[in-house]
Short mmCIF file of C-alpha atoms in Angstrom, two decimals:
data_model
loop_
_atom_site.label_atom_id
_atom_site.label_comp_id
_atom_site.label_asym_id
_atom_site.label_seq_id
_atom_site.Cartn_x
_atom_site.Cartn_y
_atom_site.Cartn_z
CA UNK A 1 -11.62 7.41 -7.13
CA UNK A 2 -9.68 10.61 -6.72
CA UNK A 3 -6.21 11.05 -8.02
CA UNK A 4 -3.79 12.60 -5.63
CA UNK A 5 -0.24 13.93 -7.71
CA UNK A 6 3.25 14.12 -6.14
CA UNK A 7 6.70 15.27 -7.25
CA UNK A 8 8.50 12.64 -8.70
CA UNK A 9 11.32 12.96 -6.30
CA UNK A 10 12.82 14.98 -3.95
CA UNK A 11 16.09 15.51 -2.29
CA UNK A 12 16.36 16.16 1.37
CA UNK A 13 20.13 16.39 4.24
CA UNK A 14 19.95 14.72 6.86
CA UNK A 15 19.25 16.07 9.80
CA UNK A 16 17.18 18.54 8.04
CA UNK A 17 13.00 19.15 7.66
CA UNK A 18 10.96 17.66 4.72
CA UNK A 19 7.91 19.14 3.11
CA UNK A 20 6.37 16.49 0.72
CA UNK A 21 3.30 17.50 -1.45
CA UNK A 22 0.72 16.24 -2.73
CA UNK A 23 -2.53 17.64 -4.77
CA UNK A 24 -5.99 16.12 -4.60
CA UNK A 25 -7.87 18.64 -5.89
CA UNK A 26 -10.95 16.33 -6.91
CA UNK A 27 -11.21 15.49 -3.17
CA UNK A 28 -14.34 14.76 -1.98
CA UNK A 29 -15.80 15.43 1.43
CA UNK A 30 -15.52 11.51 2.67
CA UNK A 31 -11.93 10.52 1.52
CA UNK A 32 -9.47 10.73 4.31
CA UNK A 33 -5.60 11.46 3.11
CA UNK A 34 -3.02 8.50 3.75
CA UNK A 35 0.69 8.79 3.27
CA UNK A 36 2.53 5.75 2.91
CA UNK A 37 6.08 4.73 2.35
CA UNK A 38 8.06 1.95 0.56
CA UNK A 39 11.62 1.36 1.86
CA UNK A 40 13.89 -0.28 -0.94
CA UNK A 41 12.91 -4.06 -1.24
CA UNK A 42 9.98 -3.81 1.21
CA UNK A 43 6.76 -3.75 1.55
CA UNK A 44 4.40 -0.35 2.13
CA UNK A 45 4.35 0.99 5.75
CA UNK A 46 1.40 2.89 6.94
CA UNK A 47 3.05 6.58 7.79
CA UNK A 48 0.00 8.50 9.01
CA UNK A 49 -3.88 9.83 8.34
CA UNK A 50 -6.07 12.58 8.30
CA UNK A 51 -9.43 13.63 7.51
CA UNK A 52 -9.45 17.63 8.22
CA UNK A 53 -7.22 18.56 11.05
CA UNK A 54 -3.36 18.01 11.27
CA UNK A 55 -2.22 15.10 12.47
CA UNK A 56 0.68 14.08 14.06
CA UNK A 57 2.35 10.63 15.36
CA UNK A 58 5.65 9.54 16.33
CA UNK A 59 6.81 9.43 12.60
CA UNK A 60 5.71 12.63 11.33
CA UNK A 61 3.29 15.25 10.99
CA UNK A 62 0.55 16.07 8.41
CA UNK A 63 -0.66 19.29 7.29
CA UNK A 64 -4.05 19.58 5.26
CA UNK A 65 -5.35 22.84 3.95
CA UNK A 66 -7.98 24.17 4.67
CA UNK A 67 -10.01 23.12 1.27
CA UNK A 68 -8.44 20.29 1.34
CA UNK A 69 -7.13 20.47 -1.74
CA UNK A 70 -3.81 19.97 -0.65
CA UNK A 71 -1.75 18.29 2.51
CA UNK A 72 2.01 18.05 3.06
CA UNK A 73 4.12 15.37 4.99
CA UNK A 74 6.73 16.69 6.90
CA UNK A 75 9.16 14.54 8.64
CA UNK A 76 10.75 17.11 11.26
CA UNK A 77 14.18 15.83 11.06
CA UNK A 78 14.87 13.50 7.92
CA UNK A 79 17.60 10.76 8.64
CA UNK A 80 19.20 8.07 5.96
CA UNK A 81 16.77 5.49 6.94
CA UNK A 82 14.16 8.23 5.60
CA UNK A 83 14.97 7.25 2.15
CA UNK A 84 11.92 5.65 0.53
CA UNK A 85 9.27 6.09 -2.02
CA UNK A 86 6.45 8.30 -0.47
CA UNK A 87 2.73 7.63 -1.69
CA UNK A 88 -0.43 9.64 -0.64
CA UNK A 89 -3.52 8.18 -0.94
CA UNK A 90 -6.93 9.03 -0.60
CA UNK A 91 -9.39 6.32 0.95
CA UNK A 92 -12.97 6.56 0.81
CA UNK A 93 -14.77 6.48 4.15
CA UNK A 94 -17.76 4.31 3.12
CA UNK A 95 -16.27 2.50 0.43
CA UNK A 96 -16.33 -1.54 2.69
CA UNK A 97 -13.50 -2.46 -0.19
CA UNK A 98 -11.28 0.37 1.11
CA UNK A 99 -9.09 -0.16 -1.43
CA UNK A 100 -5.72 1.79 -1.42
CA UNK A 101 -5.26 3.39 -4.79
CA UNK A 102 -1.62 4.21 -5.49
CA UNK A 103 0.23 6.52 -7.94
CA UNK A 104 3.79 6.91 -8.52
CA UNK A 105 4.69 8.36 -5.16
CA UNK A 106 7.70 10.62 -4.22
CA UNK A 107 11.14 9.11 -4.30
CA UNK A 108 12.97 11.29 -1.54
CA UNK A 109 16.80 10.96 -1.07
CA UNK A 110 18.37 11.75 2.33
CA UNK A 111 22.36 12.72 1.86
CA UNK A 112 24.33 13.17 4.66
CA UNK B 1 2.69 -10.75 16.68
CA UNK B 2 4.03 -11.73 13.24
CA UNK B 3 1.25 -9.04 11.62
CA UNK B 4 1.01 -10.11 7.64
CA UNK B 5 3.17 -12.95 6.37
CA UNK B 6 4.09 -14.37 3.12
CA UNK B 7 5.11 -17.57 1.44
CA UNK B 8 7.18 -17.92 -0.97
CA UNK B 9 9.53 -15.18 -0.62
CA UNK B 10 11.01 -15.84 -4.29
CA UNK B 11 9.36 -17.90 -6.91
CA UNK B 12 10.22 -19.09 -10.20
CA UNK B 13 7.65 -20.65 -13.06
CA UNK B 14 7.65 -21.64 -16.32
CA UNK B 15 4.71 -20.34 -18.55
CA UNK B 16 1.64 -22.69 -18.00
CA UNK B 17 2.29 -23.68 -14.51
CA UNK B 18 -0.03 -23.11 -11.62
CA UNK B 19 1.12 -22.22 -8.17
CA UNK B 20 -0.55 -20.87 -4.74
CA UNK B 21 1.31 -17.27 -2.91
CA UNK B 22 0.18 -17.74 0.81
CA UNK B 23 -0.81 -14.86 3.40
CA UNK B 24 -1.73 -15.14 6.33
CA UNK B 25 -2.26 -12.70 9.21
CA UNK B 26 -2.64 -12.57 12.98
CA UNK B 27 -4.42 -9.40 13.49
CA UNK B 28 -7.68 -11.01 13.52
CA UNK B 29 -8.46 -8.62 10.92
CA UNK B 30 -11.74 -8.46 8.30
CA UNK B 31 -9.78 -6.90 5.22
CA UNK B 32 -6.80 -8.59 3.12
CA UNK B 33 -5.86 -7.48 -0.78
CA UNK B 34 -3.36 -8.20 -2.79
CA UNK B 35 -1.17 -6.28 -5.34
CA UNK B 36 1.15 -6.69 -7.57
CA UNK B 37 4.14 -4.05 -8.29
CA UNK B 38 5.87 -4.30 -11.07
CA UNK B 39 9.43 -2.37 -11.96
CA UNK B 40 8.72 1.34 -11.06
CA UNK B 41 5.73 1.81 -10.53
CA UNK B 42 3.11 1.64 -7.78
CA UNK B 43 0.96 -1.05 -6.40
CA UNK B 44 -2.08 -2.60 -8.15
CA UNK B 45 -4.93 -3.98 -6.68
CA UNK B 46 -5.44 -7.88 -7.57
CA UNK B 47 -8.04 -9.39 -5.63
CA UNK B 48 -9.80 -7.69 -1.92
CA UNK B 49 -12.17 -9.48 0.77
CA UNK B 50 -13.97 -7.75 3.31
CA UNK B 51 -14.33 -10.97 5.55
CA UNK B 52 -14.28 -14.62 5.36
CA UNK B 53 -16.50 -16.37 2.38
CA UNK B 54 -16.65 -12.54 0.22
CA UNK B 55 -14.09 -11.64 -2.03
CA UNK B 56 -14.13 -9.42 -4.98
CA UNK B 57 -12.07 -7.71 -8.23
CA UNK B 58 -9.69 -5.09 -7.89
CA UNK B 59 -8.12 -3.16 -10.53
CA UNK B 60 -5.68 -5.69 -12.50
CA UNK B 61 -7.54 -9.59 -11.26
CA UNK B 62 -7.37 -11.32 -14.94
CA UNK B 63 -5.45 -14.53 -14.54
CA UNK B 64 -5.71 -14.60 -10.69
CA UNK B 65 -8.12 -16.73 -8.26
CA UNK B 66 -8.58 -16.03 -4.68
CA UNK B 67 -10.65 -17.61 -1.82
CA UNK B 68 -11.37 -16.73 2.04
CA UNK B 69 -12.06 -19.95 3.74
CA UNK B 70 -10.76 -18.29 7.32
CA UNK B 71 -9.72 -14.87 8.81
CA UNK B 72 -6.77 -15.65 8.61
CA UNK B 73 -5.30 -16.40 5.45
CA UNK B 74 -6.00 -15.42 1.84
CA UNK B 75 -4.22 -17.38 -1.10
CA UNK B 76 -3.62 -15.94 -3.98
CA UNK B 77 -3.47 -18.54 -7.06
CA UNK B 78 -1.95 -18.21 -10.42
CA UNK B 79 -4.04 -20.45 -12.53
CA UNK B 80 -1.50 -20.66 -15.77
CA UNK B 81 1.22 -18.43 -15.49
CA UNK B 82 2.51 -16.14 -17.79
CA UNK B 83 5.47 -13.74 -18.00
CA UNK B 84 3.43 -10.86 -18.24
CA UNK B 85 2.47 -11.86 -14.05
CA UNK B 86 6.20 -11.67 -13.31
CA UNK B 87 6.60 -9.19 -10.60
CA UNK B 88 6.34 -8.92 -6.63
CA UNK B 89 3.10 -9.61 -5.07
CA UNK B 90 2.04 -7.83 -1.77
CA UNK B 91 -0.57 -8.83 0.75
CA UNK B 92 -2.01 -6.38 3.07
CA UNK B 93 -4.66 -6.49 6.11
CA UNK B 94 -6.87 -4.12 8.13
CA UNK B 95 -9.76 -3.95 10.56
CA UNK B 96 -11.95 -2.96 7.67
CA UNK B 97 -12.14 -1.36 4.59
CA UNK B 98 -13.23 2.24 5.79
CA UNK B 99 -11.15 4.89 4.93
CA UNK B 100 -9.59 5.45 8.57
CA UNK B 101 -8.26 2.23 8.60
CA UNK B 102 -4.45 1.66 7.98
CA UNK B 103 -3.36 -1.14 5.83
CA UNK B 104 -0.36 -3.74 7.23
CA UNK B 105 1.39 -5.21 4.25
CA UNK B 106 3.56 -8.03 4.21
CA UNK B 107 7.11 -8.44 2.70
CA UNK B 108 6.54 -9.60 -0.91
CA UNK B 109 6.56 -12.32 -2.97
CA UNK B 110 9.09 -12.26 -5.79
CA UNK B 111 7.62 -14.21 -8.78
CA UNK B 112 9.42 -14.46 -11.85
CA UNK B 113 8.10 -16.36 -15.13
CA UNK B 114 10.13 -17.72 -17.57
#
């Protein structure tokens, strides 16, 4: 499976954008990019997924480049409840386990 | 919809007992897993099934049973537990395993052995 790597943490204000990297340079062609999150004490909560294009949903938007090498998650306007650890994940299309490989993820920290 | 839930939400064992972690879902979906997380770090694959009957190894399944009898639910059973399997336990669900499908993950089981 393909490793993705994230900062270790991040600060963010409130109120304010957030750009959250993440490197998969072995990508392959098939794997589509997942972010999830993990609010203190909680379980994961699906965030949002692309393939090639940018995406966006009510939560936030993602940006892949154009090797897709790289993608960022940027929540427009980060608020307290925004604090969480941040994982991205690559998924294999054809894979019928679909198993969700996580790293260490991104802690972000919203002050206010 | 309750989406994934799971019972216990805290658990504690002595070494060398056995006990059951219960999921069950309402999605009507194919695909459960669970993972464990232990103190910093990210999840860990335990056990998957891609439908009812068919179940297979993830990444970390020494020490853990599973079994899909319905859609629905997917225990997860500690045969003889040991501290090393203290730590929470997630279950998650999707359509299928493809790679476009999000995973819904229920809140944890906190299992602590003693």
């Amino acid at each position: 499976d393909a490793k993705t790597t994230q900062p270790n943490s991040m600060e963010s204000n409130e109120e304010e954008p957030v750009h959250l990297p993440c490197n998969h340079s072995t990508i392959s062609g098939t794997d589509y990019i997942h972010w999830y999150r993990q609010l203190p004490s909680q379980g994961p909560e699906y965030v949002i997924h692309g393939l090639t294009s940018n995406v966006n949903n009510r939560m936030a938007s993602l940006a892949i480049a154009e090797d897709r090498k790289s993608s960022t998650l940027i929540l427009h306007r980060a608020t307290l409840r925004d604090a969480a650890v941040y994982y991205c994940i690559l998924r294999v299309f054809y894979n019928q386990g679909g198993k969700l490989i996580f790293g260490q993820g991104t802690e972000l920290s919203v002050k206010p | 919809n309750a989406g994934v839930t799971q019972t216990p939400k805290f658990q504690v064992l002595k070494t060398g007992q056995s006990m059951t972690l219960q999921c069950a879902q309402d999605m009507n979906h194919e695909y459960m897993s669970w993972y464990r997380q232990d103190p910093g770090m990210g999840l860990r694959l335990i056990h998957y099934s891609v439908g009812a009957g068919i179940t297979d190894q993830g990444e970390v399944p020494n020490g853990y049973n599973v079994s899909r009898s319905t859609t629905e639910d997917f225990p997860l059973r500690l045969l003889s537990a040991a501290p090393s399997q203290t730590s929470v336990y997630f279950c998650a669900s999707s359509w299928g395993g493809g790679g476009y499908n999000e995973q819904f993950f229920g809140p944890g089981t906190r299992l602590t052995v003693l």
